[in-house]
XYZ file of C-alpha atoms in Angstrom:
304
model
C -15.797 9.043 -4.386
C -14.610 5.425 -4.599
C -13.101 3.695 -1.569
C -11.446 0.279 -1.550
C -11.073 -1.371 1.831
C -10.542 -4.554 3.781
C -12.283 -5.726 6.961
C -10.551 -7.774 9.674
C -11.973 -9.370 12.807
C -10.538 -9.333 16.344
C -8.045 -12.012 15.359
C -6.884 -10.046 12.286
C -8.592 -12.532 9.971
C -10.279 -11.360 6.778
C -14.049 -10.838 6.828
C -15.145 -11.131 3.162
C -18.902 -11.740 3.541
C -20.392 -8.429 4.741
C -23.186 -6.648 2.865
C -23.908 -3.010 2.025
C -26.139 -2.560 5.084
C -23.286 -3.580 7.384
C -21.402 -0.368 6.597
C -21.708 3.334 7.354
C -19.424 5.960 5.862
C -18.613 9.383 7.300
C -16.920 12.188 5.349
C -15.563 14.928 7.636
C -18.108 13.965 10.340
C -20.999 14.080 7.828
C -22.802 10.731 7.245
C -23.009 9.785 3.568
C -25.302 7.634 1.457
C -23.616 4.607 -0.092
C -24.451 4.765 -3.801
C -22.538 1.689 -4.919
C -21.252 -1.385 -3.087
C -19.494 -4.542 -4.208
C -17.356 -7.382 -2.897
C -14.356 -7.811 -5.142
C -12.459 -11.081 -4.955
C -9.652 -12.679 -6.919
C -8.921 -9.571 -9.011
C -5.681 -9.398 -11.036
C -2.890 -7.574 -9.203
C -0.720 -4.828 -10.675
C 2.239 -4.344 -8.354
C 4.906 -1.669 -8.222
C 7.987 -2.927 -6.349
C 9.975 0.122 -5.219
C 13.469 -0.522 -3.861
C 15.551 2.053 -2.015
C 19.073 1.833 -3.458
C 20.463 4.927 -1.757
C 23.689 4.897 0.235
C 21.778 4.835 3.549
C 20.573 1.251 3.006
C 23.878 -0.170 1.698
C 24.177 -2.632 4.596
C 20.591 -3.839 4.081
C 20.605 -4.201 0.283
C 20.741 -7.999 0.470
C 17.706 -7.924 2.776
C 15.836 -5.750 0.228
C 16.694 -8.083 -2.636
C 15.610 -11.197 -0.765
C 12.444 -9.608 0.652
C 11.234 -8.267 -2.698
C 11.993 -11.514 -4.531
C 10.243 -13.594 -1.877
C 7.179 -11.356 -2.120
C 6.906 -11.648 -5.887
C 7.342 -15.427 -5.896
C 4.816 -15.720 -3.054
C 2.093 -13.448 -4.459
C 2.314 -13.277 -8.277
C 0.024 -15.752 -10.065
C 0.950 -17.000 -13.546
C -0.949 -15.338 -16.414
C -2.925 -13.161 -14.005
C -0.730 -10.776 -12.002
C 2.034 -8.436 -13.188
C 4.663 -6.284 -11.489
C 7.339 -3.740 -12.339
C 10.619 -2.922 -10.580
C 11.612 0.653 -9.750
C 14.716 1.662 -7.825
C 15.384 5.075 -6.346
C 18.412 6.904 -5.017
C 19.000 10.375 -6.482
C 16.033 9.751 -8.796
C 13.602 6.945 -9.632
C 14.380 4.485 -12.424
C 12.254 1.662 -13.843
C 14.517 -1.393 -14.217
C 11.811 -3.770 -15.382
C 8.480 -2.781 -16.926
C 5.253 -4.601 -16.060
C 5.616 -8.346 -16.544
C 4.318 -11.580 -15.087
C 7.734 -13.228 -15.494
C 9.015 -13.649 -11.930
C 12.398 -14.777 -13.234
C 12.916 -11.535 -15.154
C 11.830 -9.519 -12.111
C 14.214 -11.433 -9.853
C 17.151 -10.958 -12.244
C 16.688 -7.175 -12.249
C 16.333 -7.057 -8.460
C 19.647 -8.821 -7.890
C 21.442 -6.456 -10.284
C 20.749 -3.475 -8.010
C 23.612 -1.614 -6.329
C 23.471 0.998 -3.562
C 24.710 4.605 -3.708
C 23.537 8.225 -3.777
C 20.816 10.168 -1.991
C 17.194 9.242 -1.307
C 14.163 10.539 -3.232
C 11.309 8.414 -1.834
C 8.461 10.838 -2.508
C 9.563 11.405 -6.106
C 9.633 7.630 -6.626
C 6.127 7.130 -5.201
C 4.792 10.024 -7.266
C 6.421 8.763 -10.470
C 5.344 5.143 -9.929
C 1.720 6.150 -9.388
C 1.521 8.796 -12.124
C 3.463 6.987 -14.842
C 2.982 3.263 -14.165
C 0.143 2.381 -11.807
C -2.309 4.975 -13.153
C -2.622 2.973 -16.394
C -1.463 -0.610 -15.743
C -1.754 -3.401 -18.347
C -5.245 -4.761 -18.918
C -6.066 -8.322 -17.910
C -5.776 -10.831 -20.791
C -8.733 -12.041 -22.821
C -12.272 -10.841 -22.231
C -11.944 -10.214 -18.501
C -13.295 -6.899 -17.165
C -10.720 -4.118 -17.078
C -10.635 -4.055 -13.274
C -7.370 -4.637 -11.425
C -6.022 -4.067 -7.935
C -3.134 -1.587 -7.816
C -0.571 -1.952 -5.068
C 2.864 -0.639 -4.209
C 5.471 -2.449 -2.113
C 7.964 0.121 -0.825
C 11.150 -1.203 0.804
C 13.183 1.590 2.400
C 14.427 3.161 5.628
C 11.975 6.045 5.056
C 14.629 8.768 5.114
C 14.047 11.175 2.188
C 16.625 13.891 1.502
C 16.332 14.711 -2.216
C 12.714 14.710 -3.404
C 11.221 17.678 -5.216
C 7.742 16.390 -4.336
C 6.452 16.464 -0.779
C 5.030 13.583 1.231
C 1.560 15.085 0.753
C 2.136 15.145 -3.032
C 3.097 11.473 -3.006
C 0.122 10.412 -0.879
C -2.328 12.443 -2.964
C -1.053 10.913 -6.212
C -1.353 7.415 -4.722
C -4.927 8.163 -3.651
C -5.837 9.540 -7.088
C -4.501 6.384 -8.745
C -6.247 4.119 -6.178
C -2.903 2.661 -5.107
C -2.547 0.909 -1.756
C 0.971 1.235 -0.317
C 2.561 -1.499 1.791
C 5.877 -0.495 3.335
C 8.723 -2.678 4.609
C 11.352 -0.996 6.758
C 15.031 -1.777 6.299
C 15.886 -0.143 9.615
C 16.923 -2.256 12.588
C 17.287 0.683 14.980
C 13.801 0.000 16.361
C 15.158 -3.068 18.179
C 16.554 -2.140 21.584
C 17.418 -4.925 23.994
C 16.258 -4.098 27.517
C 18.327 -6.878 29.050
C 21.959 -7.938 28.822
C 21.206 -11.313 30.409
C 21.394 -13.866 27.529
C 18.411 -15.689 29.033
C 16.242 -12.596 28.723
C 17.193 -11.318 25.263
C 13.656 -11.894 24.024
C 12.441 -9.024 26.181
C 12.755 -6.267 23.553
C 11.442 -2.735 23.341
C 10.199 -1.501 19.987
C 11.090 2.006 18.887
C 10.190 3.435 15.486
C 12.687 5.823 13.917
C 11.525 8.996 12.176
C 11.869 7.183 8.843
C 9.817 4.272 10.160
C 7.049 6.661 11.207
C 6.997 8.078 7.671
C 6.614 4.545 6.288
C 3.787 3.952 8.754
C 1.989 7.122 7.617
C 2.379 6.302 3.909
C 0.746 2.923 4.509
C -2.007 4.169 6.796
C -2.985 7.061 4.529
C -3.491 4.744 1.546
C -5.107 1.769 3.300
C -2.013 -0.455 3.427
C 0.189 -1.740 6.208
C 3.724 -1.143 7.444
C 6.077 -3.954 8.409
C 9.180 -3.697 10.588
C 10.966 -7.037 10.236
C 14.383 -7.987 11.513
C 14.953 -11.022 9.309
C 13.558 -11.794 5.872
C 11.919 -14.900 7.343
C 9.777 -12.624 9.522
C 7.956 -11.536 6.347
C 6.810 -14.899 4.984
C 3.371 -14.911 6.624
C 3.006 -11.151 6.076
C 3.398 -11.591 2.316
C 0.706 -14.252 2.261
C -1.577 -11.968 4.276
C -1.023 -9.095 1.831
C -1.924 -11.308 -1.122
C -5.093 -12.515 0.600
C -6.090 -8.956 1.532
C -5.645 -7.612 -1.975
C -7.839 -10.334 -3.428
C -10.637 -9.916 -0.885
C -11.692 -6.286 -0.727
C -14.855 -4.220 -0.696
C -15.631 -1.222 -2.885
C -17.920 1.621 -1.835
C -18.845 4.694 -3.870
C -20.659 7.808 -2.613
C -21.235 11.418 -3.648
C -19.970 13.639 -0.811
C -22.732 15.997 0.322
C -20.085 18.411 1.627
C -17.843 18.435 -1.461
C -16.261 21.759 -2.472
C -13.222 22.087 -4.757
C -11.243 24.064 -2.208
C -8.202 21.802 -1.894
C -9.103 20.908 1.678
C -8.345 17.463 3.074
C -11.406 15.373 3.926
C -11.155 12.613 6.530
C -13.024 9.403 5.714
C -14.245 6.860 8.243
C -15.942 3.565 7.381
C -17.752 1.877 10.263
C -19.334 -1.518 10.932
C -21.754 -0.503 13.731
C -23.311 -3.954 14.152
C -19.973 -5.751 14.327
C -17.996 -4.555 17.326
C -14.332 -5.388 17.194
C -14.112 -5.385 13.406
C -11.447 -3.105 11.938
C -11.685 -1.458 8.541
C -8.432 -0.850 6.676
C -8.935 1.951 4.153
C -7.298 5.190 3.126
C -7.779 7.978 5.645
C -9.124 10.642 3.306
C -8.692 12.679 0.127
C -7.912 16.177 -1.134
C -10.854 18.054 -2.714
C -9.063 19.362 -5.789
C -9.795 19.662 -9.492
C -7.812 18.105 -12.299
C -6.197 20.256 -14.956
C -9.384 20.114 -17.030
C -11.429 21.507 -14.147
C -13.195 18.270 -13.217
C -12.986 16.938 -9.667
C -9.758 15.068 -8.934
C -11.577 12.804 -6.518
C -14.326 11.877 -8.972
C -17.403 9.945 -8.033
C -18.180 7.398 -10.747
C -20.984 5.062 -9.695
C -19.154 1.941 -10.839
C -16.052 0.053 -9.698
C -12.607 1.570 -9.955
C -10.876 0.609 -13.157
């Protein structure tokens, strides 16, 4: 079992210098032996940008276009990182295949139009199974190790998918994809005051769709963002880029592993560093692939 994760301190700053002995891993309450450990920095990124173009986000389409473009121009590095663009309404559609050309990505983003239903889970499943499971190799003689990430911009309201949320999360976990979600909903902002001098006193309320976006991120080791303006995301995008390039990798062979389809909860701890937080996927499903081998395999090397 391979786990990619990030460690933050009390101030939400990256902690990139820990060693193997700083960590303990627990699989369904059973302590496990860490078989492989590495610090992975500055890896090439392979990014799936998924844009909700259903009718429900029509009023926020401009926000989606600006947010996704700003992210790509902020994070993509020339000749190193690549991204693809997928939209989804009634069904997912790849508008731009993997490329490092931010101009081409931007042009496709601003061609999008809104209309139709919403099939979020089908889009996540398709993006992971068909694109992110076998992304382009790095150029030259570099090792074939990349960081796979999905940026999902949506209101979280699915009404058409044939796949379930569990299907989508499991496929993301199998493909080692970290999902970052950005909500298009503004319903979470409720002003508690009508006095113009007190408008900053706001209550936050997550919609049902927002909670789904939160779960998708948490279950895969990512983060969910609930911005009001595109400008609110500038620092967040920089943080995401830094996180993805400064991660740890742990591998272990679960002592309690049975191919029974059951969900195993994973917890990574830093017992000697109180206040540190580990951002990693929450668990995995113990299932076999079609060929009978474990779906959550346990190679002793880094994820490729």
